[in-house]
mmCIF file of C-alpha atoms in Angstrom:
data_model
loop_
_atom_site.group_PDB
_atom_site.id
_atom_site.type_symbol
_atom_site.label_atom_id
_atom_site.label_comp_id
_atom_site.label_asym_id
_atom_site.label_seq_id
_atom_site.Cartn_x
_atom_site.Cartn_y
_atom_site.Cartn_z
ATOM 1 C CA UNK Q 1 25.531 -56.757 -128.924
ATOM 2 C CA UNK Q 2 24.709 -55.575 -125.405
ATOM 3 C CA UNK Q 3 27.650 -55.777 -123.020
ATOM 4 C CA UNK Q 4 27.091 -56.882 -119.436
ATOM 5 C CA UNK Q 5 29.379 -55.067 -117.058
ATOM 6 C CA UNK Q 6 31.957 -57.048 -115.119
ATOM 7 C CA UNK Q 7 30.589 -57.955 -111.697
ATOM 8 C CA UNK Q 8 32.148 -59.402 -108.564
ATOM 9 C CA UNK Q 9 30.165 -61.856 -106.494
ATOM 10 C CA UNK Q 10 30.716 -63.479 -103.133
ATOM 11 C CA UNK Q 11 29.578 -67.105 -103.088
ATOM 12 C CA UNK Q 12 29.104 -69.566 -100.237
ATOM 13 C CA UNK Q 13 29.691 -73.296 -100.769
ATOM 14 C CA UNK Q 14 28.493 -76.156 -98.585
ATOM 15 C CA UNK Q 15 28.278 -79.933 -98.666
ATOM 16 C CA UNK Q 16 27.099 -82.506 -96.150
ATOM 17 C CA UNK Q 17 26.452 -85.382 -98.536
ATOM 18 C CA UNK Q 18 28.373 -87.791 -96.327
ATOM 19 C CA UNK Q 19 29.502 -88.005 -92.725
ATOM 20 C CA UNK Q 20 33.111 -87.953 -94.004
ATOM 21 C CA UNK Q 21 34.540 -84.448 -93.980
ATOM 22 C CA UNK Q 22 37.213 -85.297 -96.546
ATOM 23 C CA UNK Q 23 34.540 -86.364 -99.034
ATOM 24 C CA UNK Q 24 32.555 -83.185 -98.442
ATOM 25 C CA UNK Q 25 35.708 -81.071 -98.811
ATOM 26 C CA UNK Q 26 36.460 -82.904 -102.073
ATOM 27 C CA UNK Q 27 32.961 -82.074 -103.327
ATOM 28 C CA UNK Q 28 33.633 -78.381 -102.648
ATOM 29 C CA UNK Q 29 36.918 -78.611 -104.559
ATOM 30 C CA UNK Q 30 35.062 -80.243 -107.459
ATOM 31 C CA UNK Q 31 32.580 -77.349 -107.459
ATOM 32 C CA UNK Q 32 35.441 -74.814 -107.480
ATOM 33 C CA UNK Q 33 36.979 -76.545 -110.513
ATOM 34 C CA UNK Q 34 33.701 -76.460 -112.433
ATOM 35 C CA UNK Q 35 33.811 -72.658 -112.478
ATOM 36 C CA UNK Q 36 36.761 -72.917 -114.903
ATOM 37 C CA UNK Q 37 34.230 -73.861 -117.594
ATOM 38 C CA UNK Q 38 31.896 -70.913 -116.928
ATOM 39 C CA UNK Q 39 31.790 -67.161 -117.441
ATOM 40 C CA UNK Q 40 32.528 -66.722 -113.721
ATOM 41 C CA UNK Q 41 36.169 -67.041 -112.699
ATOM 42 C CA UNK Q 42 37.231 -67.624 -109.119
ATOM 43 C CA UNK Q 43 39.571 -64.954 -107.800
ATOM 44 C CA UNK Q 44 39.905 -66.044 -104.173
ATOM 45 C CA UNK Q 45 38.789 -69.064 -102.145
ATOM 46 C CA UNK Q 46 38.656 -69.316 -98.365
ATOM 47 C CA UNK Q 47 39.832 -72.318 -96.433
ATOM 48 C CA UNK Q 48 37.374 -75.161 -95.936
ATOM 49 C CA UNK Q 49 35.595 -75.260 -92.595
ATOM 50 C CA UNK Q 50 33.606 -77.890 -90.670
ATOM 51 C CA UNK Q 51 30.308 -76.490 -89.472
ATOM 52 C CA UNK Q 52 27.282 -77.990 -87.728
ATOM 53 C CA UNK Q 53 24.250 -78.576 -89.945
ATOM 54 C CA UNK Q 54 21.625 -75.832 -89.811
ATOM 55 C CA UNK Q 55 19.093 -76.137 -88.422
ATOM 56 C CA UNK Q 56 20.503 -78.390 -85.712
ATOM 57 C CA UNK Q 57 19.819 -82.060 -86.380
ATOM 58 C CA UNK Q 58 19.142 -81.622 -90.098
ATOM 59 C CA UNK Q 59 22.031 -83.853 -91.152
ATOM 60 C CA UNK Q 60 25.761 -84.460 -90.867
ATOM 61 C CA UNK Q 61 28.180 -81.581 -90.382
ATOM 62 C CA UNK Q 62 28.975 -79.456 -93.418
ATOM 63 C CA UNK Q 63 32.162 -78.578 -95.195
ATOM 64 C CA UNK Q 64 31.808 -74.854 -95.985
ATOM 65 C CA UNK Q 65 33.834 -72.250 -97.873
ATOM 66 C CA UNK Q 66 33.408 -68.892 -99.581
ATOM 67 C CA UNK Q 67 34.819 -67.526 -102.824
ATOM 68 C CA UNK Q 68 34.983 -64.291 -104.746
ATOM 69 C CA UNK Q 69 34.154 -64.751 -108.417
ATOM 70 C CA UNK Q 70 34.111 -62.272 -111.268
ATOM 71 C CA UNK Q 71 32.577 -62.236 -114.697
ATOM 72 C CA UNK Q 72 30.636 -60.374 -117.339
ATOM 73 C CA UNK Q 73 27.326 -61.708 -116.059
ATOM 74 C CA UNK Q 74 24.319 -60.282 -114.248
ATOM 75 C CA UNK Q 75 23.141 -61.478 -110.858
ATOM 76 C CA UNK Q 76 20.597 -63.710 -112.598
ATOM 77 C CA UNK Q 77 23.341 -65.048 -114.862
ATOM 78 C CA UNK Q 78 25.469 -65.891 -111.816
ATOM 79 C CA UNK Q 79 22.526 -67.697 -110.234
ATOM 80 C CA UNK Q 80 21.981 -69.688 -113.440
ATOM 81 C CA UNK Q 81 25.653 -70.759 -113.449
ATOM 82 C CA UNK Q 82 25.460 -71.746 -109.789
ATOM 83 C CA UNK Q 83 22.299 -73.813 -110.376
ATOM 84 C CA UNK Q 84 23.888 -75.508 -113.410
ATOM 85 C CA UNK Q 85 26.925 -76.555 -111.358
ATOM 86 C CA UNK Q 86 24.682 -77.824 -108.561
ATOM 87 C CA UNK Q 87 22.645 -79.858 -111.083
ATOM 88 C CA UNK Q 88 25.811 -81.283 -112.711
ATOM 89 C CA UNK Q 89 26.910 -82.461 -109.267
ATOM 90 C CA UNK Q 90 23.578 -84.147 -108.519
ATOM 91 C CA UNK Q 91 21.844 -81.548 -106.372
ATOM 92 C CA UNK Q 92 18.124 -82.222 -106.161
ATOM 93 C CA UNK Q 93 16.010 -79.692 -104.269
ATOM 94 C CA UNK Q 94 13.481 -81.664 -102.256
ATOM 95 C CA UNK Q 95 13.711 -80.585 -98.600
ATOM 96 C CA UNK Q 96 14.476 -76.991 -97.634
ATOM 97 C CA UNK Q 97 17.700 -76.920 -95.604
ATOM 98 C CA UNK Q 98 18.062 -80.694 -95.974
ATOM 99 C CA UNK Q 99 21.184 -82.774 -96.554
ATOM 100 C CA UNK Q 100 22.824 -81.957 -99.894
ATOM 101 C CA UNK Q 101 25.669 -82.926 -102.183
ATOM 102 C CA UNK Q 102 26.448 -79.275 -102.938
ATOM 103 C CA UNK Q 103 24.891 -75.966 -102.056
ATOM 104 C CA UNK Q 104 26.172 -72.770 -103.653
ATOM 105 C CA UNK Q 105 24.616 -69.474 -102.628
ATOM 106 C CA UNK Q 106 25.129 -66.086 -104.218
ATOM 107 C CA UNK Q 107 25.702 -63.958 -101.118
ATOM 108 C CA UNK Q 108 26.410 -60.571 -102.646
ATOM 109 C CA UNK Q 109 27.165 -58.668 -105.836
ATOM 110 C CA UNK Q 110 29.264 -55.705 -104.760
ATOM 111 C CA UNK Q 111 27.006 -53.292 -102.924
ATOM 112 C CA UNK Q 112 23.843 -54.194 -104.860
ATOM 113 C CA UNK Q 113 20.486 -54.585 -103.135
ATOM 114 C CA UNK Q 114 18.199 -56.644 -105.341
ATOM 115 C CA UNK Q 115 15.556 -56.793 -106.519
ATOM 116 C CA UNK Q 116 14.783 -53.801 -104.213
ATOM 117 C CA UNK Q 117 15.044 -52.776 -100.575
ATOM 118 C CA UNK Q 118 11.400 -53.582 -99.802
ATOM 119 C CA UNK Q 119 11.744 -57.190 -100.993
ATOM 120 C CA UNK Q 120 15.069 -57.539 -99.185
ATOM 121 C CA UNK Q 121 13.490 -56.262 -95.939
ATOM 122 C CA UNK Q 122 10.578 -58.713 -96.293
ATOM 123 C CA UNK Q 123 12.972 -61.691 -96.445
ATOM 124 C CA UNK Q 124 15.277 -60.211 -93.796
ATOM 125 C CA UNK Q 125 12.367 -59.864 -91.330
ATOM 126 C CA UNK Q 126 10.859 -63.294 -92.076
ATOM 127 C CA UNK Q 127 10.338 -65.366 -88.888
ATOM 128 C CA UNK Q 128 12.426 -68.554 -88.600
ATOM 129 C CA UNK Q 129 9.408 -70.855 -89.013
ATOM 130 C CA UNK Q 130 8.632 -69.176 -92.345
ATOM 131 C CA UNK Q 131 12.301 -69.258 -93.412
ATOM 132 C CA UNK Q 132 12.246 -73.039 -92.986
ATOM 133 C CA UNK Q 133 9.314 -73.520 -95.356
ATOM 134 C CA UNK Q 134 9.414 -70.611 -97.808
ATOM 135 C CA UNK Q 135 11.941 -69.818 -100.522
ATOM 136 C CA UNK Q 136 12.007 -66.663 -102.631
ATOM 137 C CA UNK Q 137 11.102 -67.006 -106.294
ATOM 138 C CA UNK Q 138 14.056 -64.855 -107.351
ATOM 139 C CA UNK Q 139 17.510 -63.905 -106.133
ATOM 140 C CA UNK Q 140 17.655 -61.630 -103.084
ATOM 141 C CA UNK Q 141 20.893 -59.647 -102.635
ATOM 142 C CA UNK Q 142 22.620 -59.491 -100.337
ATOM 143 C CA UNK Q 143 21.553 -62.870 -98.980
ATOM 144 C CA UNK Q 144 19.056 -61.946 -96.251
ATOM 145 C CA UNK Q 145 20.510 -64.406 -93.694
ATOM 146 C CA UNK Q 146 24.271 -63.998 -94.227
ATOM 147 C CA UNK Q 147 24.689 -61.785 -91.143
ATOM 148 C CA UNK Q 148 23.180 -64.516 -88.938
ATOM 149 C CA UNK Q 149 25.343 -67.458 -89.971
ATOM 150 C CA UNK Q 150 28.759 -68.349 -88.619
ATOM 151 C CA UNK Q 151 29.164 -70.952 -91.381
ATOM 152 C CA UNK Q 152 29.071 -68.066 -93.874
ATOM 153 C CA UNK Q 153 30.818 -65.289 -91.961
ATOM 154 C CA UNK Q 154 33.831 -67.283 -90.740
ATOM 155 C CA UNK Q 155 35.025 -68.302 -94.238
ATOM 156 C CA UNK Q 156 33.840 -64.994 -95.716
ATOM 157 C CA UNK Q 157 36.044 -63.186 -93.190
ATOM 158 C CA UNK Q 158 39.095 -64.768 -94.862
ATOM 159 C CA UNK Q 159 38.362 -63.406 -98.324
ATOM 160 C CA UNK Q 160 36.306 -60.242 -97.793
ATOM 161 C CA UNK Q 161 36.717 -58.972 -94.206
ATOM 162 C CA UNK Q 162 36.081 -55.357 -95.201
ATOM 163 C CA UNK Q 163 33.077 -55.921 -97.472
ATOM 164 C CA UNK Q 164 30.328 -53.662 -96.128
ATOM 165 C CA UNK Q 165 26.741 -54.901 -96.057
ATOM 166 C CA UNK Q 166 24.877 -52.315 -98.180
ATOM 167 C CA UNK Q 167 21.818 -52.262 -95.901
ATOM 168 C CA UNK Q 168 23.211 -52.986 -92.434
ATOM 169 C CA UNK Q 169 26.332 -50.846 -92.914
ATOM 170 C CA UNK Q 170 28.562 -53.404 -91.163
ATOM 171 C CA UNK Q 171 31.698 -55.158 -92.376
ATOM 172 C CA UNK Q 172 31.993 -58.938 -92.467
ATOM 173 C CA UNK Q 173 34.318 -58.707 -89.460
ATOM 174 C CA UNK Q 174 31.761 -56.687 -87.485
ATOM 175 C CA UNK Q 175 28.925 -59.081 -88.353
ATOM 176 C CA UNK Q 176 31.046 -62.117 -87.411
ATOM 177 C CA UNK Q 177 32.120 -60.535 -84.136
ATOM 178 C CA UNK Q 178 28.457 -59.811 -83.276
ATOM 179 C CA UNK Q 179 27.554 -63.515 -83.374
ATOM 180 C CA UNK Q 180 27.325 -65.669 -80.265
ATOM 181 C CA UNK Q 181 30.885 -66.933 -79.572
ATOM 182 C CA UNK Q 182 29.470 -70.458 -79.225
ATOM 183 C CA UNK Q 183 28.350 -70.293 -82.873
ATOM 184 C CA UNK Q 184 31.680 -69.097 -84.235
ATOM 185 C CA UNK Q 185 33.485 -71.523 -81.898
ATOM 186 C CA UNK Q 186 31.577 -74.445 -83.466
ATOM 187 C CA UNK Q 187 33.182 -73.661 -86.837
ATOM 188 C CA UNK Q 188 36.603 -75.288 -87.257
ATOM 189 C CA UNK Q 189 39.089 -75.478 -90.106
ATOM 190 C CA UNK Q 190 39.314 -78.821 -91.889
#
């Protein structure tokens, strides 16, 4: 039997299924609990934060959080688990960046760049208009937009402030501090 090495992942969670923050926070907590039945175990969870929908006007505010999970699974295996949990909770992918019951993104797997630096750079450099209509066919690590998003970096700062982006060479704290203060100021703890 081939052994998969133990990997650590950073995940982002979001929900804006309702206008009620407590319901969205409860949906995140439900998603956290579902990991107990998978090969990925949660080590650390950030607080839950209220964040404006992105892009602006795309729905009610989100409840967002980040977690560190660990397991004997590959990046693709982690993505499969994430998609299974989303499906169990009723996630249907119809509109890119639309309102959703649950959204779980695999942000990073240690210092891995996957599938390769050229593909990562392509998605990193993609203009916003293309980001809104195109989705990659496979997992891109680290997530090519994580450095741009306060709703990711603020909760991620709580659990992995010293994680260093393997391409940009910046810590989570440095990336968060480089954002427009209005963006980070719009993120508030629930």
